[in-house]
Amino acid sequence: MGPTVHDVHAWRFKVVAGLIELHADPDRFSPLRDPAGRALHLASGAALVNLRLTAAQLGHEAVVRLLPDAGRPALLATVRLAGRHRVTREERLLCAATLRPPSPAASPTGERPSAHVLNELREAARLEGAALHPLPASPDGVGQRAVLTTGGDGRTEWLRAGQALQRVLLSGTARSVSASFSFEAADVPGVREVTTPGEIPQALLELVQEEPVRARGRLFEPAVDRQHEGKRNWQRVR
C-alpha cells in the first residue's frame, strides 16, 4: 500500500542470504512516463517504510542501506533484520494503517488539522530525513496544503522523500487526517516563501482533519483511491 508509479507497483522485494533486497522492476517501470525514475524512487521508498514497520511487528530492527551497489542501479536498497526490537505503540498504529485496502474516495469534508497535529506530521517527515512545510491557506481549499522537501535532488534523496511521504500519510491516517498528494510541487505558489535555499520540493500534500463523528474506526476502513500521479493528478489517502 502507498504511493505508486502511475498506479503500478514498479518494485520488487527479493530475499537473499541474510538480506531483503528492494529492486526496481524493469518489466513494470516505464521510462517514457518517468524518464529520470524520480517517481519510481519515491514509491519504492514508501514501500520500504512498510517493510520496516512489518519487521518491527515481528520484533526485528531493520537496518537499511540505500543504493548499496553502484554497479547494480536497479538495486535500490537492502534491509538486514538485526537484533531484537520492542515494537512501539506508534509503530503498531502505522503498521495497521498500511493494511487498509483500496477503494474509491469521495471529496473530503472537514477542517484544517490543528497546529499540534501538523507538528506531529512534520516530525514524521523529519525522522525520515525530509521536511514538511505548511503553505499559506488557499481561498478555495478545505484543508491545509504542505510541501515535502529534501536537502538534495538525487536518487538517495528521492528514496528518503518516499519514506518521509509514506510516514506522513500513515501518521495522518492514525490521526484521522485524510491526505491528497501530487509528486509535482516545484511550481506551486507559496513554496518558495516557506523553504530555504537548497531545499528541493518533492511532493505537495493537502491535509484535511476529518470530522470527529467519523474519526473512530478509520484505520481498517477501505479508503485509498489510486489515481495516476502525473502532473496535477492526485492520490487521496483517507
Coordinates of N, CA and C in Angstrom, one line a residue:
M1 N 0.8 -1.2 0.0 CA 0.0 0.0 0.0 C 0.9 1.2 0.0
G2 N 0.3 2.3 -0.6 CA 1.1 3.6 -0.6 C 1.2 4.1 -2.0
P3 N 2.0 5.2 -2.1 CA 2.2 5.8 -3.4 C 2.7 4.8 -4.5
T4 N 2.2 5.0 -5.7 CA 2.6 4.1 -6.8 C 3.1 4.9 -8.0
V5 N 3.7 4.3 -8.9 CA 4.1 5.0 -10.2 C 3.0 4.8 -11.2
H6 N 2.2 5.8 -11.4 CA 1.1 5.7 -12.4 C 0.3 4.4 -12.2
D7 N -0.1 4.2 -10.9 CA -0.9 3.1 -10.5 C -0.2 1.7 -10.7
V8 N 1.1 1.7 -10.7 CA 1.8 0.4 -10.9 C 2.9 0.3 -9.8
H9 N 2.9 -0.9 -9.2 CA 3.9 -1.2 -8.2 C 5.2 -1.6 -9.0
A10 N 6.1 -0.7 -9.2 CA 7.2 -0.9 -10.1 C 8.5 -1.3 -9.3
W11 N 8.3 -2.0 -8.2 CA 9.4 -2.5 -7.4 C 9.1 -3.9 -7.0
R12 N 10.2 -4.6 -6.6 CA 10.1 -6.0 -6.1 C 11.0 -6.2 -4.9
F13 N 10.6 -7.0 -4.0 CA 11.4 -7.4 -2.9 C 12.0 -8.8 -3.2
K14 N 13.3 -9.0 -2.9 CA 13.9 -10.3 -3.2 C 14.7 -10.7 -1.9
V15 N 14.5 -11.9 -1.5 CA 15.2 -12.5 -0.3 C 16.5 -13.1 -0.8
V16 N 17.6 -12.7 -0.2 CA 18.9 -13.3 -0.5 C 19.5 -13.7 0.9
A17 N 20.7 -14.2 0.8 CA 21.4 -14.7 2.1 C 21.5 -13.5 3.1
G18 N 20.8 -13.5 4.1 CA 20.9 -12.6 5.2 C 20.3 -11.2 4.9
L19 N 19.7 -11.0 3.8 CA 19.2 -9.7 3.4 C 17.8 -9.8 2.7
I20 N 17.1 -8.7 2.7 CA 16.0 -8.5 1.8 C 16.4 -7.3 0.9
E21 N 16.3 -7.5 -0.4 CA 16.7 -6.5 -1.4 C 15.4 -5.9 -2.0
L22 N 15.5 -4.6 -2.2 CA 14.5 -3.8 -2.9 C 15.0 -3.4 -4.3
H23 N 14.3 -3.9 -5.3 CA 14.7 -3.7 -6.7 C 13.7 -2.9 -7.5
A24 N 14.1 -2.1 -8.4 CA 13.3 -1.6 -9.4 C 12.9 -2.7 -10.4
D25 N 11.7 -2.8 -10.8 CA 11.3 -3.8 -11.7 C 11.2 -3.3 -13.1
P26 N 12.2 -3.6 -14.0 CA 12.2 -3.1 -15.3 C 11.0 -3.5 -16.2
D27 N 10.4 -4.6 -15.9 CA 9.2 -5.0 -16.6 C 8.0 -4.2 -16.3
R28 N 8.0 -3.5 -15.2 CA 6.8 -2.7 -14.8 C 7.1 -1.2 -14.8
F29 N 8.3 -0.8 -15.0 CA 8.7 0.6 -15.0 C 8.8 1.1 -16.4
S30 N 8.1 2.2 -16.7 CA 8.1 2.9 -18.0 C 8.9 4.1 -18.0
P31 N 10.1 4.1 -18.6 CA 11.0 5.3 -18.6 C 10.3 6.5 -19.4
L32 N 9.4 6.2 -20.3 CA 8.7 7.2 -21.0 C 7.8 8.1 -20.1
R33 N 7.2 7.5 -19.1 CA 6.4 8.2 -18.2 C 7.1 8.8 -17.0
D34 N 8.3 8.3 -16.7 CA 9.1 8.7 -15.6 C 10.5 8.6 -16.0
P35 N 11.0 9.5 -16.9 CA 12.3 9.3 -17.5 C 13.5 9.3 -16.5
A36 N 13.4 10.1 -15.5 CA 14.5 10.2 -14.5 C 14.4 9.1 -13.4
G37 N 13.2 8.5 -13.3 CA 13.0 7.5 -12.3 C 12.7 8.1 -11.0
R38 N 12.3 9.4 -10.9 CA 12.1 10.0 -9.6 C 10.9 9.4 -8.9
A39 N 9.7 9.3 -9.7 CA 8.5 8.8 -9.1 C 8.7 7.3 -8.6
L40 N 9.5 6.6 -9.4 CA 9.8 5.2 -9.0 C 10.5 5.1 -7.7
H41 N 11.5 6.0 -7.5 CA 12.3 6.0 -6.2 C 11.4 6.5 -5.1
L42 N 10.5 7.5 -5.3 CA 9.6 7.9 -4.3 C 8.7 6.8 -3.8
A43 N 8.1 6.1 -4.8 CA 7.2 5.0 -4.5 C 7.9 3.8 -3.8
S44 N 9.1 3.6 -4.3 CA 9.9 2.5 -3.7 C 10.3 2.8 -2.2
G45 N 10.6 4.1 -2.0 CA 10.9 4.5 -0.6 C 9.7 4.3 0.3
A46 N 8.5 4.5 -0.2 CA 7.3 4.3 0.6 C 7.1 2.8 0.9
A47 N 7.4 2.0 -0.1 CA 7.3 0.5 0.2 C 8.3 0.1 1.2
L48 N 9.4 0.7 1.2 CA 10.5 0.4 2.2 C 10.0 0.7 3.6
V49 N 9.2 1.7 3.8 CA 8.7 2.0 5.2 C 7.8 0.9 5.6
N50 N 6.9 0.4 4.7 CA 6.0 -0.7 5.1 C 6.8 -1.9 5.5
L51 N 7.9 -2.2 4.8 CA 8.7 -3.4 5.2 C 9.3 -3.2 6.6
R52 N 9.8 -2.0 6.8 CA 10.4 -1.7 8.1 C 9.4 -1.8 9.3
L53 N 8.2 -1.3 9.0 CA 7.1 -1.4 10.1 C 6.7 -2.9 10.3
T54 N 6.7 -3.7 9.3 CA 6.3 -5.1 9.4 C 7.4 -5.8 10.2
A55 N 8.7 -5.5 9.9 CA 9.8 -6.1 10.7 C 9.7 -5.8 12.1
A56 N 9.3 -4.5 12.4 CA 9.2 -4.1 13.8 C 8.1 -4.9 14.5
Q57 N 7.0 -5.2 13.8 CA 5.9 -6.0 14.5 C 6.4 -7.4 14.8
L58 N 7.4 -7.9 14.0 CA 7.9 -9.3 14.2 C 9.1 -9.3 15.2
G59 N 9.4 -8.1 15.8 CA 10.4 -8.0 16.8 C 11.8 -7.8 16.3
H60 N 12.0 -7.3 15.1 CA 13.3 -7.1 14.5 C 13.6 -5.7 14.1
E61 N 14.8 -5.3 14.4 CA 15.3 -4.0 13.9 C 15.7 -4.1 12.5
A62 N 15.2 -3.2 11.6 CA 15.5 -3.2 10.2 C 16.7 -2.2 9.9
V63 N 17.8 -2.8 9.5 CA 19.0 -1.9 9.2 C 19.0 -1.7 7.6
V64 N 18.8 -0.5 7.2 CA 18.6 -0.2 5.8 C 19.8 0.5 5.2
R65 N 20.2 0.0 4.0 CA 21.2 0.7 3.2 C 20.6 1.1 1.9
L66 N 20.7 2.4 1.6 CA 20.1 2.9 0.3 C 21.2 2.8 -0.8
L67 N 20.8 2.4 -2.0 CA 21.7 2.3 -3.1 C 23.1 1.7 -2.7
P68 N 23.1 0.4 -2.3 CA 24.3 -0.1 -1.7 C 25.3 -0.6 -2.8
D69 N 25.0 -0.7 -4.0 CA 25.9 -1.2 -5.1 C 25.8 -0.3 -6.3
A70 N 26.8 0.5 -6.5 CA 26.8 1.4 -7.7 C 26.8 0.6 -9.0
G71 N 27.3 -0.6 -9.0 CA 27.3 -1.4 -10.2 C 25.9 -2.1 -10.5
R72 N 25.0 -1.9 -9.6 CA 23.6 -2.5 -9.8 C 22.6 -1.4 -9.6
P73 N 22.4 -0.6 -10.5 CA 21.5 0.6 -10.3 C 20.1 0.2 -10.0
A74 N 19.6 -1.0 -10.4 CA 18.3 -1.4 -10.1 C 18.1 -1.8 -8.7
L75 N 19.2 -2.1 -8.0 CA 19.1 -2.4 -6.5 C 19.0 -1.1 -5.8
L76 N 17.8 -0.8 -5.2 CA 17.5 0.4 -4.6 C 17.9 0.5 -3.1
A77 N 17.8 -0.7 -2.5 CA 18.1 -0.7 -1.0 C 18.2 -2.2 -0.6
T78 N 18.9 -2.4 0.5 CA 19.0 -3.7 1.2 C 18.5 -3.5 2.7
V79 N 17.9 -4.5 3.2 CA 17.4 -4.5 4.6 C 17.9 -5.7 5.3
R80 N 18.6 -5.5 6.4 CA 19.0 -6.6 7.2 C 18.3 -6.6 8.5
L81 N 17.7 -7.7 8.9 CA 17.0 -7.9 10.1 C 17.9 -8.2 11.3
A82 N 18.2 -7.2 12.1 CA 19.3 -7.3 13.1 C 18.7 -7.2 14.5
G83 N 19.1 -8.0 15.4 CA 18.8 -7.9 16.8 C 17.3 -8.0 17.1
R84 N 17.0 -7.7 18.4 CA 15.6 -7.7 18.8 C 15.1 -6.3 18.9
H85 N 13.8 -6.1 18.6 CA 13.2 -4.8 18.7 C 11.9 -4.9 19.4
R86 N 11.7 -4.0 20.4 CA 10.4 -3.9 21.1 C 9.6 -2.9 20.3
V87 N 8.5 -3.4 19.8 CA 7.6 -2.5 18.9 C 7.0 -1.5 19.8
T88 N 6.9 -0.3 19.3 CA 6.2 0.8 20.0 C 4.8 1.0 19.6
R89 N 4.0 1.7 20.4 CA 2.6 1.9 20.0 C 2.5 2.7 18.7
E90 N 3.4 3.6 18.4 CA 3.3 4.4 17.2 C 3.5 3.4 16.0
E91 N 4.5 2.5 16.1 CA 4.8 1.5 15.1 C 3.6 0.6 14.8
R92 N 2.9 0.3 15.9 CA 1.7 -0.6 15.7 C 0.6 0.2 14.9
L93 N 0.4 1.5 15.3 CA -0.6 2.3 14.6 C -0.3 2.5 13.1
L94 N 1.0 2.8 12.8 CA 1.4 3.0 11.5 C 1.3 1.7 10.6
C95 N 1.7 0.6 11.3 CA 1.6 -0.7 10.5 C 0.1 -1.1 10.3
A96 N -0.8 -0.8 11.2 CA -2.2 -1.0 11.0 C -2.7 -0.2 9.8
A97 N -2.2 1.0 9.7 CA -2.6 1.9 8.6 C -2.2 1.4 7.2
T98 N -1.1 0.6 7.2 CA -0.6 0.0 5.9 C -1.6 -1.1 5.4
L99 N -2.4 -1.6 6.2 CA -3.2 -2.8 5.9 C -4.5 -2.4 5.2
R100 N -4.8 -1.1 5.1 CA -6.1 -0.7 4.6 C -6.2 -1.0 3.1
P101 N -7.2 -1.6 2.6 CA -7.3 -1.9 1.1 C -7.8 -0.7 0.4
P102 N -7.6 -0.6 -0.9 CA -8.0 0.5 -1.7 C -9.5 0.5 -2.0
S103 N -10.1 1.7 -2.1 CA -11.5 1.8 -2.5 C -11.7 3.3 -3.0
P104 N -12.7 3.5 -3.7 CA -13.0 4.9 -4.2 C -13.2 5.8 -3.0
A105 N -12.6 7.1 -3.1 CA -12.7 8.0 -2.0 C -13.5 9.3 -2.5
A106 N -14.4 9.7 -1.7 CA -15.2 10.9 -2.0 C -14.4 12.1 -1.6
S107 N -14.8 13.3 -2.1 CA -14.1 14.5 -1.7 C -14.2 14.7 -0.2
P108 N -13.0 15.0 0.5 CA -13.0 15.0 1.9 C -13.8 16.2 2.5
T109 N -14.4 16.1 3.6 CA -15.0 17.2 4.3 C -14.4 17.3 5.7
G110 N -14.2 18.4 6.2 CA -13.6 18.6 7.5 C -13.0 19.9 7.6
E111 N -11.8 20.0 8.3 CA -11.2 21.3 8.5 C -9.7 21.1 8.5
R112 N -9.0 22.2 8.7 CA -7.5 22.1 8.7 C -7.1 21.4 10.0
P113 N -6.0 20.6 9.9 CA -5.5 20.0 11.1 C -5.0 21.0 12.1
S114 N -5.1 20.7 13.3 CA -4.6 21.6 14.4 C -3.1 21.8 14.3
A115 N -2.5 22.8 14.9 CA -1.1 23.0 14.9 C -0.4 21.8 15.6
H116 N -1.0 21.2 16.6 CA -0.4 20.1 17.2 C -0.3 18.9 16.3
V117 N -1.3 18.6 15.5 CA -1.3 17.5 14.5 C -0.3 17.8 13.4
L118 N -0.2 19.0 12.9 CA 0.7 19.4 11.9 C 2.1 19.2 12.4
N119 N 2.4 19.6 13.6 CA 3.7 19.4 14.2 C 4.1 17.9 14.3
E120 N 3.1 17.1 14.6 CA 3.4 15.6 14.6 C 3.7 15.1 13.2
L121 N 3.0 15.6 12.2 CA 3.3 15.2 10.8 C 4.7 15.8 10.3
R122 N 5.0 16.9 10.8 CA 6.3 17.5 10.4 C 7.4 16.7 11.1
E123 N 7.2 16.2 12.3 CA 8.2 15.4 12.9 C 8.3 14.0 12.2
A124 N 7.2 13.5 11.7 CA 7.3 12.2 11.0 C 8.2 12.4 9.7
A125 N 8.0 13.5 9.0 CA 8.9 13.8 7.9 C 10.4 13.9 8.3
R126 N 10.6 14.6 9.4 CA 12.0 14.9 9.9 C 12.7 13.6 10.2
L127 N 11.9 12.6 10.8 CA 12.5 11.3 11.2 C 13.0 10.6 10.0
E128 N 12.5 10.9 8.8 CA 12.9 10.2 7.6 C 13.9 11.0 6.7
G129 N 14.4 12.1 7.3 CA 15.4 12.9 6.6 C 14.8 13.9 5.6
A130 N 13.6 14.3 5.8 CA 12.9 15.3 5.0 C 12.3 16.4 5.8
A131 N 11.6 17.3 5.2 CA 11.0 18.4 5.9 C 9.6 18.6 5.3
L132 N 8.6 18.9 6.2 CA 7.2 19.2 5.7 C 6.9 20.6 6.1
H133 N 6.6 21.5 5.1 CA 6.3 22.9 5.4 C 4.9 23.2 5.0
P134 N 4.1 23.6 6.0 CA 2.7 24.1 5.7 C 2.8 25.3 4.8
L135 N 1.8 25.4 3.9 CA 1.8 26.5 2.9 C 0.7 27.5 3.3
P136 N 0.7 28.7 2.9 CA -0.4 29.7 3.2 C -1.7 29.1 2.7
A137 N -2.8 29.4 3.5 CA -4.1 28.9 3.2 C -4.6 29.3 1.8
S138 N -5.2 28.4 1.1 CA -5.8 28.6 -0.2 C -7.2 29.0 0.0
P139 N -7.7 30.1 -0.8 CA -9.1 30.5 -0.6 C -10.1 29.4 -1.0
D140 N -9.8 28.6 -1.9 CA -10.7 27.6 -2.4 C -10.4 26.2 -1.8
G141 N -9.5 26.1 -0.8 CA -9.1 24.8 -0.3 C -9.8 24.6 1.1
V142 N -10.1 23.3 1.3 CA -10.8 22.9 2.6 C -9.7 22.7 3.6
G143 N -8.6 22.0 3.3 CA -7.6 21.6 4.2 C -6.4 22.5 4.2
Q144 N -5.3 21.9 4.7 CA -4.0 22.6 4.8 C -3.1 22.0 3.8
R145 N -2.6 22.9 2.9 CA -1.6 22.4 2.0 C -0.2 22.4 2.6
A146 N 0.7 21.5 2.2 CA 2.0 21.4 2.7 C 2.9 20.8 1.6
V147 N 4.2 21.2 1.7 CA 5.2 20.7 0.7 C 6.2 19.9 1.4
L148 N 6.6 18.8 0.9 CA 7.6 17.9 1.4 C 8.9 18.2 0.6
T149 N 10.0 18.4 1.4 CA 11.2 18.8 0.7 C 12.4 17.9 1.2
T150 N 13.4 17.9 0.4 CA 14.7 17.3 0.9 C 15.8 18.2 0.6
G151 N 17.0 17.9 1.2 CA 18.2 18.7 1.0 C 19.0 18.5 -0.3
G152 N 18.4 17.7 -1.2 CA 19.1 17.5 -2.5 C 18.1 16.9 -3.4
D153 N 18.5 16.5 -4.6 CA 17.6 16.0 -5.6 C 18.2 14.9 -6.4
G154 N 18.9 14.0 -5.7 CA 19.4 12.8 -6.3 C 18.6 11.5 -5.9
R155 N 19.1 10.4 -6.3 CA 18.4 9.1 -6.1 C 18.2 8.8 -4.6
T156 N 19.3 9.1 -3.8 CA 19.2 8.9 -2.4 C 18.1 9.8 -1.8
E157 N 18.1 11.0 -2.2 CA 17.1 12.0 -1.6 C 15.7 11.6 -2.1
W158 N 15.5 11.0 -3.3 CA 14.2 10.6 -3.7 C 13.7 9.4 -2.8
L159 N 14.6 8.5 -2.5 CA 14.2 7.4 -1.7 C 13.8 7.9 -0.3
R160 N 14.6 8.8 0.2 CA 14.2 9.4 1.6 C 12.9 10.1 1.5
A161 N 12.7 10.8 0.4 CA 11.4 11.6 0.3 C 10.3 10.6 0.3
G162 N 10.4 9.5 -0.4 CA 9.4 8.5 -0.5 C 9.1 7.9 0.9
Q163 N 10.1 7.6 1.7 CA 9.9 7.1 3.0 C 9.2 8.2 3.9
A164 N 9.6 9.4 3.7 CA 9.0 10.5 4.5 C 7.5 10.7 4.1
L165 N 7.2 10.6 2.8 CA 5.9 10.8 2.4 C 5.0 9.7 3.0
Q166 N 5.5 8.4 2.9 CA 4.7 7.3 3.4 C 4.5 7.5 4.9
R167 N 5.5 7.9 5.7 CA 5.3 8.0 7.1 C 4.4 9.1 7.4
V168 N 4.4 10.2 6.7 CA 3.4 11.3 6.9 C 2.0 10.8 6.6
L169 N 1.8 10.1 5.5 CA 0.5 9.6 5.1 C 0.0 8.6 6.2
L170 N 0.8 7.7 6.7 CA 0.4 6.8 7.7 C 0.1 7.5 9.0
S171 N 1.0 8.4 9.4 CA 0.8 9.2 10.6 C -0.5 10.0 10.5
G172 N -0.8 10.5 9.4 CA -2.1 11.2 9.2 C -3.3 10.3 9.4
T173 N -3.2 9.1 8.8 CA -4.3 8.1 8.9 C -4.5 7.8 10.3
A174 N -3.5 7.6 11.1 CA -3.6 7.3 12.5 C -4.2 8.4 13.3
R175 N -4.2 9.6 12.8 CA -4.8 10.8 13.5 C -6.0 11.3 12.8
S176 N -6.7 10.5 12.0 CA -7.9 10.8 11.3 C -7.7 12.0 10.3
V177 N -6.6 12.1 9.7 CA -6.3 13.1 8.7 C -6.2 12.5 7.3
S178 N -7.1 12.9 6.4 CA -7.0 12.5 5.1 C -6.0 13.3 4.3
A179 N -5.4 12.7 3.3 CA -4.4 13.4 2.5 C -4.5 13.1 1.0
S180 N -4.4 14.2 0.2 CA -4.2 14.0 -1.2 C -2.8 14.5 -1.5
F181 N -2.1 13.9 -2.5 CA -0.8 14.3 -2.7 C -0.5 14.2 -4.2
S182 N 0.5 15.0 -4.6 CA 1.0 15.0 -6.0 C 2.5 15.1 -6.0
F183 N 3.2 14.4 -6.9 CA 4.6 14.4 -7.0 C 5.1 15.7 -7.7
E184 N 4.2 16.5 -8.2 CA 4.6 17.8 -8.8 C 4.4 18.9 -7.8
A185 N 5.5 19.5 -7.4 CA 5.3 20.5 -6.3 C 6.2 21.7 -6.6
A186 N 7.1 21.7 -7.5 CA 8.1 22.8 -7.7 C 7.4 24.1 -8.0
D187 N 6.4 24.1 -8.8 CA 5.8 25.4 -9.3 C 4.6 25.9 -8.6
V188 N 4.3 25.3 -7.4 CA 3.2 25.7 -6.6 C 3.4 27.0 -5.9
P189 N 2.4 27.9 -6.1 CA 2.6 29.2 -5.4 C 2.7 29.0 -3.9
G190 N 3.7 29.8 -3.3 CA 3.9 29.8 -1.9 C 5.0 28.9 -1.4
V191 N 5.5 28.0 -2.3 CA 6.6 27.0 -1.9 C 7.9 27.8 -1.6
R192 N 8.2 28.7 -2.4 CA 9.5 29.4 -2.2 C 9.5 30.2 -0.9
E193 N 8.3 30.7 -0.5 CA 8.2 31.5 0.7 C 8.5 30.7 2.0
V194 N 8.2 29.4 1.9 CA 8.3 28.6 3.1 C 9.6 27.7 3.2
T195 N 10.3 27.7 2.1 CA 11.5 26.8 2.0 C 12.8 27.7 2.0
T196 N 13.9 27.0 2.3 CA 15.2 27.7 2.3 C 16.0 27.3 1.1
P197 N 17.0 28.1 0.7 CA 17.9 27.7 -0.5 C 18.5 26.3 -0.3
G198 N 18.4 25.5 -1.3 CA 18.9 24.2 -1.2 C 17.8 23.1 -1.0
E199 N 16.7 23.5 -0.5 CA 15.6 22.6 -0.3 C 14.9 22.3 -1.6
I200 N 14.6 21.1 -1.9 CA 14.0 20.7 -3.2 C 12.6 20.1 -2.9
P201 N 11.6 20.7 -3.5 CA 10.2 20.2 -3.3 C 10.1 18.8 -4.0
Q202 N 9.5 17.9 -3.2 CA 9.4 16.5 -3.8 C 7.9 16.1 -3.9
A203 N 7.1 16.6 -3.1 CA 5.6 16.3 -3.1 C 4.8 17.4 -2.5
L204 N 3.6 17.5 -3.0 CA 2.7 18.5 -2.5 C 1.5 17.7 -1.9
L205 N 1.1 18.1 -0.6 CA 0.0 17.4 0.1 C -1.1 18.4 0.4
E206 N -2.3 17.9 0.5 CA -3.4 18.6 1.1 C -4.0 17.8 2.2
L207 N -4.0 18.3 3.4 CA -4.3 17.6 4.6 C -5.6 18.1 5.1
V208 N -6.5 17.2 5.5 CA -7.9 17.5 6.0 C -8.1 16.7 7.2
Q209 N -8.4 17.4 8.3 CA -8.8 16.8 9.6 C -10.3 16.4 9.5
E210 N -10.5 15.1 9.5 CA -11.9 14.6 9.4 C -12.7 15.0 10.6
E211 N -14.0 15.1 10.4 CA -15.0 15.4 11.5 C -14.9 14.4 12.5
P212 N -15.0 14.8 13.8 CA -14.9 13.8 14.9 C -15.9 12.6 14.8
V213 N -17.1 12.8 14.3 CA -18.1 11.8 14.2 C -17.6 10.6 13.4
R214 N -16.7 10.9 12.4 CA -16.2 9.9 11.5 C -14.8 9.4 11.9
A215 N -14.3 9.9 13.0 CA -12.9 9.7 13.3 C -12.6 8.3 13.8
R216 N -13.6 7.7 14.5 CA -13.3 6.4 15.1 C -13.4 5.3 14.1
G217 N -12.6 4.3 14.3 CA -12.6 3.1 13.5 C -12.1 3.3 12.1
R218 N -11.3 4.3 11.8 CA -11.0 4.6 10.4 C -9.8 3.7 9.9
L219 N -9.0 3.2 10.8 CA -7.8 2.6 10.4 C -8.0 1.4 9.4
F220 N -9.1 0.6 9.6 CA -9.3 -0.6 8.8 C -10.4 -0.4 7.8
E221 N -10.9 0.8 7.6 CA -11.9 1.0 6.6 C -11.3 1.2 5.3
P222 N -11.7 0.6 4.2 CA -11.1 0.8 2.9 C -11.3 2.3 2.4
A223 N -10.2 2.9 2.1 CA -10.3 4.4 1.8 C -9.2 4.9 1.0
V224 N -8.6 4.1 0.1 CA -7.5 4.6 -0.7 C -7.9 4.6 -2.2
D225 N -7.9 5.7 -2.8 CA -8.3 5.8 -4.2 C -7.0 6.0 -5.0
R226 N -6.6 5.0 -5.8 CA -5.4 5.1 -6.6 C -5.7 5.9 -7.9
Q227 N -4.9 6.9 -8.2 CA -5.1 7.7 -9.4 C -3.7 7.8 -10.0
H228 N -3.7 8.2 -11.3 CA -2.4 8.4 -11.9 C -1.8 9.6 -11.3
E229 N -0.4 9.6 -11.1 CA 0.3 10.6 -10.3 C 1.1 11.5 -11.2
G230 N 0.6 11.8 -12.4 CA 1.3 12.7 -13.3 C 1.0 14.1 -12.8
K231 N 1.3 15.1 -13.6 CA 1.2 16.5 -13.2 C -0.3 16.8 -12.9
R232 N -0.4 17.4 -11.6 CA -1.7 17.8 -11.1 C -2.7 16.7 -11.0
N233 N -2.3 15.5 -11.0 CA -3.2 14.4 -10.7 C -2.9 14.0 -9.2
W234 N -3.9 13.6 -8.5 CA -3.7 13.4 -7.1 C -4.1 12.0 -6.7
Q235 N -3.4 11.5 -5.6 CA -3.9 10.3 -5.0 C -4.4 10.7 -3.6
R236 N -5.6 10.2 -3.2 CA -6.1 10.5 -1.9 C -6.0 9.3 -1.0
V237 N -5.5 9.6 0.2 CA -5.5 8.6 1.3 C -6.3 9.1 2.4
R238 N -7.4 8.5 2.8 CA -8.2 9.0 3.9 C -8.0 8.1 5.1

